[in-house]
Amino acid sequence: MAAGCGNRNISAQEFPGLQLVPGKAVVYFTEDISPESLLKIYKALGREATGKVAVKISTGEQGNENYLRPEFIDGFVKSLNGRIVECNTAYGGSRQETADHKRTIENHGFNAIGGVDIMDEFAEVSIPVPAGSRLLKDDIVGKHMLDYDFMVVLSHFKGHEMGGFGGALKNLSIGCASTNGKAYIHTGGKQRTLQPDTWSPRQLASTDDFKDAMAEAAGAVVNHFGDKIIYINVVNRLSVDCDCNGHPSEPRMKDVGIVASLDPVALDQACVDMVFNSNDSGNRDLVERIVSRHGTRILYWAQYLGYGSRDYQLVHVK
């Protein structure tokens, strides 16, 4: 398993009476979705963000209202002395071209908390995918990613039209990929650059190949940062559609909370379990979206590639 996954030493003062289960990754959870709880769950992880810190979020497509709001993450980002980072998209819309993306960033209020570094604004770079990858030869990411010592993967957990769900693994893979890198993932390794026919059915990866390609790309970023990376999912505004959709369906399921781990696979697995096991009947649409897109396959392939585990222990942070 890659560095950064699994358990950490948890003090009795922090969580009195807690018994760790050997071999299980620790996933922290709080129902309180607030700036204060975001900072508290970060501290529970026990891994300090040091050096030049990238905070990877999705800035949200113009017209989407579900992305993580600047006023929610402001204090957290500033406490890390971090810089919000993103990459351009590959599907048109308001964020494919840098100039349009910068306008969307401003419209969504991120300039008020220091703006966003678009990592592929000027160039892209190739980094290795994990051993055992079957579709991608490498991962094509924004070159500015190499400027950072530490990455905080701060994701809005929700549904996704092609992936079934989007959480830490999607933010690591598609989120950190350049425009060309996104085309490479979506075509399952067939196209290394965005082409006019990239989005045609004959070029797009199959349902399962797409999940495997995402897992391979996510593993590349995990391995690049080693133990200089953490993962936090905010499970709210649970639309079946991603923040990349400018006209998403309204959420039907109630908000869940904030979830965090040093293991991105365990983190996303825990969030999926929370959706599937919810007693809120509004979860049906999101469950159907995940099941119909074979969404959990990414978790199995990521575990096979060795940078995370689906087996976890949930620890409540109060």
XYZ file of C-alpha atoms in Angstrom:
318
model
C 0.000 0.000 0.000
C 1.285 3.455 -0.877
C 2.616 5.780 1.774
C -0.111 7.830 3.366
C -2.742 5.083 3.522
C -3.970 3.242 6.588
C -3.992 4.101 10.272
C -2.224 6.783 12.245
C -1.392 6.913 15.942
C -4.512 8.246 17.660
C -4.166 9.534 21.204
C -6.486 8.540 24.015
C -6.988 12.227 24.743
C -8.475 12.783 21.291
C -10.705 9.695 21.182
C -10.919 8.077 24.643
C -11.777 4.375 24.606
C -11.259 3.983 20.879
C -9.879 0.614 19.837
C -8.225 0.572 16.420
C -8.786 -2.458 14.226
C -5.494 -3.615 12.646
C -5.419 -3.327 8.877
C -8.368 -0.980 8.617
C -7.976 2.579 7.386
C -9.372 5.220 9.714
C -12.151 7.404 8.316
C -13.270 10.394 10.386
C -16.836 11.689 10.287
C -18.823 14.600 11.648
C -22.446 15.432 10.892
C -21.794 19.137 11.409
C -21.115 20.864 8.103
C -19.494 24.110 9.180
C -16.175 25.924 8.731
C -15.311 25.024 12.319
C -15.918 21.304 11.775
C -13.928 21.367 8.541
C -10.908 22.592 10.500
C -11.587 20.142 13.341
C -11.724 17.080 11.078
C -8.515 18.187 9.344
C -6.770 18.303 12.722
C -8.140 14.845 13.587
C -6.215 13.385 10.639
C -2.950 14.124 12.422
C -1.049 15.029 9.281
C -0.059 18.676 9.032
C -0.102 20.339 5.630
C 3.360 21.871 5.272
C 5.382 23.679 2.635
C 3.575 25.040 -0.393
C 0.038 23.675 -0.019
C -2.398 23.048 -2.892
C -6.083 22.772 -1.998
C -7.729 20.921 -4.891
C -11.424 21.701 -5.314
C -13.906 21.919 -8.164
C -14.762 25.524 -8.982
C -18.139 24.445 -10.415
C -19.642 25.040 -13.836
C -21.420 28.348 -14.414
C -25.057 27.847 -13.418
C -24.243 25.149 -10.849
C -24.940 26.063 -7.212
C -23.698 22.882 -5.505
C -19.910 23.434 -5.442
C -18.154 24.079 -2.125
C -18.723 27.742 -1.392
C -15.853 30.190 -0.754
C -17.333 31.306 2.558
C -17.334 27.682 3.745
C -13.706 26.900 2.868
C -12.181 30.368 3.351
C -10.943 29.969 6.912
C -9.666 26.463 6.280
C -7.640 27.433 3.211
C -6.159 30.451 4.977
C -5.270 28.392 8.057
C -3.099 26.194 5.811
C -1.609 29.175 4.007
C -2.840 27.199 0.998
C -3.655 27.989 -2.595
C -6.792 26.698 -4.310
C -5.925 24.788 -7.489
C -7.948 23.526 -10.441
C -7.557 22.447 -14.080
C -9.485 23.357 -17.194
C -12.220 21.039 -18.468
C -12.507 19.157 -21.759
C -16.197 19.438 -22.615
C -16.809 23.062 -23.545
C -18.897 25.066 -21.111
C -17.608 27.857 -18.903
C -14.290 26.328 -17.823
C -12.571 24.735 -20.834
C -10.714 27.866 -21.863
C -8.601 29.599 -19.224
C -10.156 33.031 -19.780
C -13.680 31.620 -19.362
C -12.607 29.571 -16.358
C -11.172 32.664 -14.666
C -14.490 34.477 -15.173
C -16.352 31.548 -13.610
C -13.907 31.522 -10.700
C -14.583 35.223 -10.140
C -18.354 34.779 -10.513
C -18.314 32.010 -7.920
C -16.466 34.190 -5.415
C -13.121 32.417 -5.195
C -11.109 35.542 -5.967
C -12.260 36.920 -2.621
C -10.207 34.225 -0.858
C -7.062 34.440 -2.945
C -8.155 33.165 -6.340
C -7.352 29.881 -8.037
C -4.206 28.531 -9.676
C -5.305 26.860 -12.920
C -2.594 24.232 -12.999
C -2.717 23.592 -16.756
C -3.024 27.251 -17.754
C 0.368 27.230 -19.474
C 1.484 23.607 -19.734
C 0.934 19.993 -18.762
C 3.245 17.224 -17.603
C 3.221 13.439 -17.483
C 3.515 11.509 -14.204
C 3.678 7.701 -13.749
C 0.554 5.620 -13.162
C 0.663 2.788 -10.600
C 2.183 -0.543 -11.530
C -0.513 -2.871 -12.839
C -2.426 -0.149 -14.704
C -3.993 -1.622 -17.838
C -5.331 1.382 -19.768
C -3.161 4.450 -19.161
C 0.569 4.615 -19.840
C 0.852 7.765 -17.698
C -1.270 10.543 -16.231
C -1.340 13.966 -17.889
C -1.753 16.675 -15.258
C -1.453 20.443 -15.010
C 2.254 21.309 -14.796
C 1.762 23.658 -11.858
C 1.008 20.596 -9.727
C 4.767 20.070 -9.545
C 5.105 23.434 -7.773
C 3.390 22.162 -4.622
C 4.811 20.225 -1.675
C 1.495 19.080 -0.222
C -2.038 18.542 -1.568
C -5.335 18.753 0.295
C -7.963 16.983 -1.814
C -11.133 18.793 -0.754
C -14.053 17.292 -2.634
C -17.792 17.773 -2.833
C -19.228 14.236 -2.797
C -22.225 13.898 -5.144
C -23.430 11.933 -8.165
C -21.830 11.941 -11.598
C -23.354 11.292 -15.030
C -20.625 8.905 -16.185
C -18.837 7.920 -12.980
C -21.892 7.256 -10.820
C -20.426 9.347 -8.025
C -17.703 11.912 -7.626
C -15.528 12.143 -4.533
C -11.819 12.082 -3.737
C -10.884 9.664 -6.530
C -12.619 11.754 -9.177
C -11.026 14.936 -7.835
C -7.603 13.264 -7.985
C -8.066 11.864 -11.482
C -10.236 14.022 -13.729
C -9.799 16.979 -11.392
C -6.002 17.097 -11.567
C -5.808 16.132 -15.235
C -5.189 18.794 -17.860
C -7.694 19.242 -20.684
C -5.785 16.636 -22.706
C -5.446 14.446 -19.632
C -9.197 14.486 -19.189
C -9.632 13.346 -22.800
C -7.077 10.585 -22.166
C -9.029 9.314 -19.149
C -12.471 9.582 -20.753
C -11.315 7.628 -23.802
C -9.684 4.955 -21.671
C -6.228 5.708 -23.048
C -7.198 5.937 -26.736
C -6.652 9.682 -27.202
C -3.826 11.637 -25.563
C -5.191 14.977 -26.775
C -8.658 16.471 -26.974
C -10.023 15.800 -30.452
C -13.256 16.809 -32.234
C -14.503 13.222 -31.843
C -13.366 12.662 -28.239
C -16.941 12.647 -26.969
C -18.276 10.321 -29.667
C -19.488 6.892 -28.468
C -16.806 5.081 -30.471
C -14.010 6.991 -28.721
C -15.326 7.155 -25.164
C -14.251 4.392 -22.823
C -16.760 1.736 -21.835
C -18.528 2.146 -18.518
C -16.051 -0.110 -16.740
C -12.935 1.085 -18.571
C -13.748 4.651 -17.590
C -13.771 3.719 -13.894
C -10.474 1.838 -14.255
C -8.837 4.736 -16.098
C -9.956 7.134 -13.353
C -8.527 4.814 -10.697
C -5.210 4.646 -12.548
C -4.992 8.437 -12.918
C -5.956 8.986 -9.276
C -3.229 6.591 -8.191
C -0.665 8.583 -10.133
C -1.412 11.710 -8.068
C -1.563 9.767 -4.783
C 1.827 8.209 -5.462
C 3.290 11.529 -6.603
C 2.586 13.172 -3.239
C 3.212 10.090 -1.086
C 2.589 11.017 2.549
C 2.159 14.699 1.686
C -1.547 14.468 0.888
C -4.878 14.243 2.748
C -8.481 13.744 1.652
C -11.690 15.410 2.828
C -15.177 14.888 1.345
C -18.089 17.201 2.086
C -21.255 15.141 1.648
C -23.941 17.715 1.008
C -26.107 19.037 -1.826
C -26.368 15.414 -3.011
C -27.525 15.876 -6.566
C -27.221 12.921 -8.947
C -25.282 15.318 -11.181
C -21.720 16.559 -10.818
C -20.624 20.149 -10.201
C -19.435 20.077 -13.829
C -23.113 20.165 -14.875
C -24.408 23.701 -15.355
C -28.022 22.559 -14.837
C -27.916 19.800 -12.209
C -30.928 17.996 -10.782
C -32.002 19.249 -7.382
C -30.780 17.112 -4.479
C -33.400 14.758 -3.033
C -31.301 13.330 -0.226
C -30.520 15.230 2.958
C -26.978 16.380 3.752
C -24.777 13.840 5.562
C -21.649 15.554 6.916
C -17.888 15.912 6.476
C -15.723 12.811 6.054
C -11.910 12.626 6.003
C -9.114 10.071 5.780
C -5.501 9.490 4.836
C -6.820 6.799 2.456
C -8.821 8.047 -0.556
C -10.323 4.631 -1.323
C -11.583 4.111 2.215
C -12.928 7.656 2.214
C -14.983 7.254 -0.961
C -16.132 3.783 0.131
C -17.379 5.222 3.420
C -19.289 7.976 1.609
C -20.887 5.477 -0.777
C -21.889 3.335 2.206
C -23.459 6.352 3.897
C -25.581 6.977 0.806
C -26.562 3.331 0.345
C -27.340 2.767 4.055
C -29.193 6.033 4.640
C -32.731 5.803 6.010
C -33.599 8.854 3.939
C -35.862 7.700 1.087
C -34.423 10.572 -0.956
C -31.289 8.477 -1.476
C -32.969 6.318 -4.134
C -32.022 8.468 -7.118
C -28.384 8.687 -6.077
C -28.181 4.955 -5.339
C -29.640 4.251 -8.780
C -27.143 6.613 -10.399
C -24.206 4.871 -8.702
C -25.450 1.339 -9.433
C -26.439 1.992 -13.051
C -22.998 3.448 -13.842
C -21.105 0.653 -12.035
C -19.757 3.467 -9.864
C -18.193 1.300 -7.162
C -15.885 -0.400 -9.679
C -13.396 2.456 -9.251
C -13.000 1.476 -5.592
C -12.132 -2.122 -6.429
C -9.614 -1.179 -9.155
C -7.992 1.463 -6.945
C -7.619 -1.121 -4.174
C -6.126 -3.592 -6.659
C -3.571 -0.958 -7.684
C -2.430 -0.802 -4.084
C -2.869 2.794 -2.979
C -5.872 2.336 -0.702
C -8.268 -0.075 0.950
C -12.048 -0.469 0.935
C -11.843 -1.759 4.511
C -12.191 1.041 7.037
C -13.034 1.973 10.609
C -15.337 4.956 11.124
C -14.416 7.377 13.911
C -16.879 10.106 14.912
C -15.424 13.544 15.543
C -17.478 15.749 17.846
